[in-house]
Amino acid sequence: MAVITYLEAIRQALFDEMARDERVFVLGEDVGVYGGAFKVTEGLQARFGEGRVIDTPISETAIVGAAIGASYMGMRPVAEVQFIDFIACCFDMLTNFAATSRYRNGAAVPIVVRGPCGGGVSGGPFHSRNPESFFLNTPGLKMVEPSTAYDAKGLLKAAIRDDDPVLYFEHKYLYRRIKDDVPDEDYVVPLGKAIVRREGTDVSIVTFGAMVHTALDAAAQLAEAGVQAEVVDLRSLAPLDRDAILETVSKTSRVILLHEATRTGGIGGELAAIIAEEAFGYLDAPVTRVASLDTPVPYAPPLEAAFLPKVEDVVSAAKRLVRY
Amino acid sequence: MAVITYLEAIRQALFDEMARDERVFVLGEDVGVYGGAFKVTEGLQARFGEGRVIDTPISETAIVGAAIGASYMGMRPVAEVQFIDFIACCFDMLTNFAATSRYRNGAAVPIVVRGPCGGGVSGGPFHSRNPESFFLNTPGLKMVEPSTAYDAKGLLKAAIRDDDPVLYFEHKYLYRRIKDDVPDEDYVVPLGKAIVRREGTDVSIVTFGAMVHTALDAAAQLAEAGVQAEVVDLRSLAPLDRDAILETVSKTSRVILLHEATRTGGIGGELAAIIAEEAFGYLDAPVTRVASLDTPVPYAPPLEAAFLPKVEDVVSAAKRLVRY
Amino acid sequence: MYYFARLARSIEERLVLLFRQSKVVGGLYRSLGQEGESVATAYALEKTDAILPLIRNMGALTTMGVRPREIFLQYMARAESNSRGRDLNIHIVNLPREGAQAPVIVGPISMLGDSIPVAAGIAMGARMRSIRKPLVAMAWIGDGATSTGAFHEGMNFAAVQKAPLVVIAEDNKYAYSTPIAKQMAIARIDERAAAYGIPHEMVDGNDMLAVYDVAKRMVDRARAGEGASLVGVDTMRMQGHAQHDDARYVPKAMLDEWSRKDPITRFRDWLVERAVGTPQDLDDIDDMCKTYAAEEAGLAEESPMPDPATVSRGVYAGDDFAQPAIEFVKSPFSTP
Amino acid sequence: MYYFARLARSIEERLVLLFRQSKVVGGLYRSLGQEGESVATAYALEKTDAILPLIRNMGALTTMGVRPREIFLQYMARAESNSRGRDLNIHIVNLPREGAQAPVIVGPISMLGDSIPVAAGIAMGARMRSIRKPLVAMAWIGDGATSTGAFHEGMNFAAVQKAPLVVIAEDNKYAYSTPIAKQMAIARIDERAAAYGIPHEMVDGNDMLAVYDVAKRMVDRARAGEGASLVGVDTMRMQGHAQHDDARYVPKAMLDEWSRKDPITRFRDWLVERAVGTPQDLDDIDDMCKTYAAEEAGLAEESPMPDPATVSRGVYAGDDFAQPAIEFVKSPFSTP
Ligand SMILES: Cc1ncc(C[n+]2csc(CCOP(=O)(O)OP(=O)(O)O)c2C)c(N)n1
Ligand SMILES: Cc1ncc(C[n+]2csc(CCOP(=O)(O)OP(=O)(O)O)c2C)c(N)n1
Ligand SMILES: [Mg+2]
Ligand SMILES: [Mg+2]
């Protein structure tokens, strides 16, 4: 057991998996000598050599395409997208080649594509996005986003060992801001399983990533106001843990869907649909989404602050629901 | 007034707008000499010349990027993506450059990107997709998909005259299969406005594109069974016509969300969320999605038939809802 | 090589018949006039190397020993096809299997250019795994497809990594209806490679011996660890983009000129001149290919259409729905 | 040119101070050592042409007459900045306005390479509209960015269309931490253009006169309707990728060598030798630039931060939320 940062947990997962399995290798821009734009891959090249930690040209499509090809030959590539926003540049390779390969020809694509997502650091319109819903309508892909150091390590190990293409989103706001206890021994956090971060009976907050911490702060404030909020951390965005979602709704009958991506077309829609279809009988109040405003991500701190979902937004939404 | 096909209506809209406004031009693969893979641009180059009907290299990113640049200089480009599936190859240029330009610097991007979408013609995994939900989480883009020849012409004219980037999806299954009355004189179908295709009181079917016809067939069958279904054709997918959606739900209290894209992560989620949030009080039964199965689009006719939503699926879903 | 080229043409001719009987699902793409370069390039490989063909590289498949039945099964979208009727025409995949000495085959996806980064990854991956060391990957790409960003990124990465990859760039004068002059401003397609600092050569694509010669040199240097290269082949698409396209945009004179350069006829004449084979021998091969293609098509027709109940199977790992492996056959003629 | 280069450097030096006082929002990217090529290339344009600079082309902005205050406003994300605080650093845009004789400026988006297809479209669009006929577009691109698919597609399309576009490819030895040898397998960056069949030349990027000379020739031919071209500049990024990067991956010897080739110092020496100006004159210009940058920074600091109430404005047309136009200034020195 050791208390480490979210970022260090990701680094350790890469380190452990590369040490455990010679088929695992890392490729991406500046991941080698420099150790990655955020230093997530620091020390890997020194330990495993240039052959297994590959600095690539600025070519996201080639990075992911080469990862697919290498995985066909039995390797387990972990590709880094320097900022997850640039995953837009390999959208085709991921959704058309990687996602369909197994279905079309039974050809597995065991790759992981990871990178920093999210705002709150004045990254502006091109270094702050949360891309999960770009990919949610493409069967064949898996997606995860950890909210703790423990999950960051366990989910990445599970993703690397998984036989399908996994998009692993790490929230850059959490990199060095959160720390928690992480076992030294090997463990995985299974894909497709959510976790309840705080038990409650009055209202459910279903969320993931950095917003889990916003939700927990809101829950603490709500408790003072006598409202017991349950916080569910999805952890996996594809496949979604339907049972966990339906269970919390059946328990509280009131649900807030909280995500950092912009509201319209965000994953909150899919969650709302699952609940409206399968938990309609349990609902005592309207499903409520709390998300970023429907604009590009603005750069200036006062604008970004207005853009992002805040603790108060969650608190007031929860109060509205319990009063409904 | 003349009865013309959906495809001819699109062609006429391009022809009329190019004749009306010298700033309008067309670019894409094989749109010139050949008249487009589906002959949508047939005759345009003969009439308007190579300068305004440009055959491009196989470069979707360059096609859309050049359209953006030309629009900055005052032109009104209409870019064709030969099959809409290939829009994945310019996802970055559309979501990052075109969508954010006005918000960032007040620089308008009046372009239209159009192409054939949808299945039912044994196109296989790469010539059959419905991409609307890839783009639904990107503010700054508009999206439309007509279901009739009348709308095909009117929506395309509106899209070309609009000052924002518009993605115009034309369902290839409808190209030559449907015909209807289209005025010869100039008219537009405004963006953002849905239309009720059939009035009903018992259940609402909210849909768009080729599925409108599936919905109408289902409504006819339901009528025989004594169930009056209302069919709402969204026409615009971004922005959505919230009023029309809420109005039909408040009228029937039961709603089916029907789309051809695969179920998980499809636009049905956003529609369900809007309804669950704003029409909760009206609902007498669970919101129900009818959509394609969560797989890539299969090629063999028996597989594709099993994959796509069918009239029976809508009928049985409607019966379940009225019985609820 | 003559047999493989002939067989490719016979298979396609048989497919045309099936197409007319509307037994082919979707479009049919001919490689008429290009069988020579597909065969002669693939012929330069070991039978355990990797190929990434495109829709017009039927000859590469026959040369690597793919059983013709596999191709008919695919085009007719049958249950026993490699994709189980889920994907089109020659979109087939054969990955390394324990023990198996078969070639690695990764058919295209429709998005042109995407196969080049994947080819680079196959070449790099094989090198890392030291599979069949040293494995060489060969990918074909059309003139139009060289305009895609994916082609550029894949070529550049392969060049920097000195990946054992040989890319065959086919100048067949058109991309669908688009003439090469509207596709690129260079006179020779192999100049695309100048941007990547890799060796490149242009060759008469309808001269099978010349093509084999260049391809062999590039394959040898790749195997020797000298890295990626590109071969530009000068050829002609003798029919429309697909069966629906009458290609009226192609000047008649151009077709006439090229029909005189048919690669199979040229190779046949050479064989006869050199007395490698008599006209009779070669006619026999022709008949043999026709009959073989007909038989194989017949066998494929016996395969049922896929069972709709299987439509949702095999999207993710963990469900045991396996795709049938590709069947390979030995050529009746000894190959060096 | 000396003034524009000096001013660019002074602006950045002032930005460093503001950065240390954490008044700069986000990262700060220096063009130290590259001011010369940015200025000398842009100097070859008319004041009404179009430029698509990247983050290191501060010199192109000073040369086209962008008022320094605009740059400080952007870096400090102020309400009166061209992007109203919505986008980073030099992400500014100035489109043709009725009557205005200002240059067209389209700042980058972060996705590298994307500006090249847009530049091609600007060049083609201006030609179609016969705006300021004939307008020439100039775009800058880093060595790393030439590896993107967008660069390839844009260059190829511009070449086929003979678009009046001049692309300046900057070999500054690194892309972030990645040395050029891991970026491309060619010795000269201008060879990227060989794939497009357009003229290309390599020039010493720290020799402002040589750069101007090549750029002028390329601009003239573009204006004459002879189409696109590429100029490769050999230069060096003298600091880290951004302020946070100490660039310890760059060999010290390399920096020492290049620091002796500083473009501004070299041009200054030349001016003095040729007695175009005395050291005193040039010192005066230096001081003038320092003071001017300081004043402009001060004015920018007076601008408020954006009002959160405006955050949702101007996503779509129809809401009258307009961005402020960019202010341009005349250089105190007559420019030919
Ligand atoms: C990215 C992408 N854009 C467009 C298409 C549509 N398309 C299919 S084949 C083709 C022409 C291909 O020409 P070329 O690459 O020269 O190959 P050829 O058909 O001549 O063998 C086009 C445009 C595609 N498959 N992929
Ligand atoms: C498509 C894309 N991928 C990755 C990045 C992250 N990134 C920003 S700058 C940079 C290095 C750019 O190097 P170069 O093009 O040589 O320009 P320079 O910084 O040397 O001027 C990288 C990798 C990006 N901006 N866009
Ligand atoms: Mg071709
Ligand atoms: Mg550089």
Coordinates of C-alpha atoms in Angstrom, one line a residue, chain D residues 1 77 95 178 321:
Chain D
M1 CA 12.4 44.1 -41.5
A77 CA -7.5 36.2 -22.4
L95 CA -11.6 38.2 -42.6
T178 CA 11.0 14.8 -30.9
F321 CA -22.6 38.9 -30.5

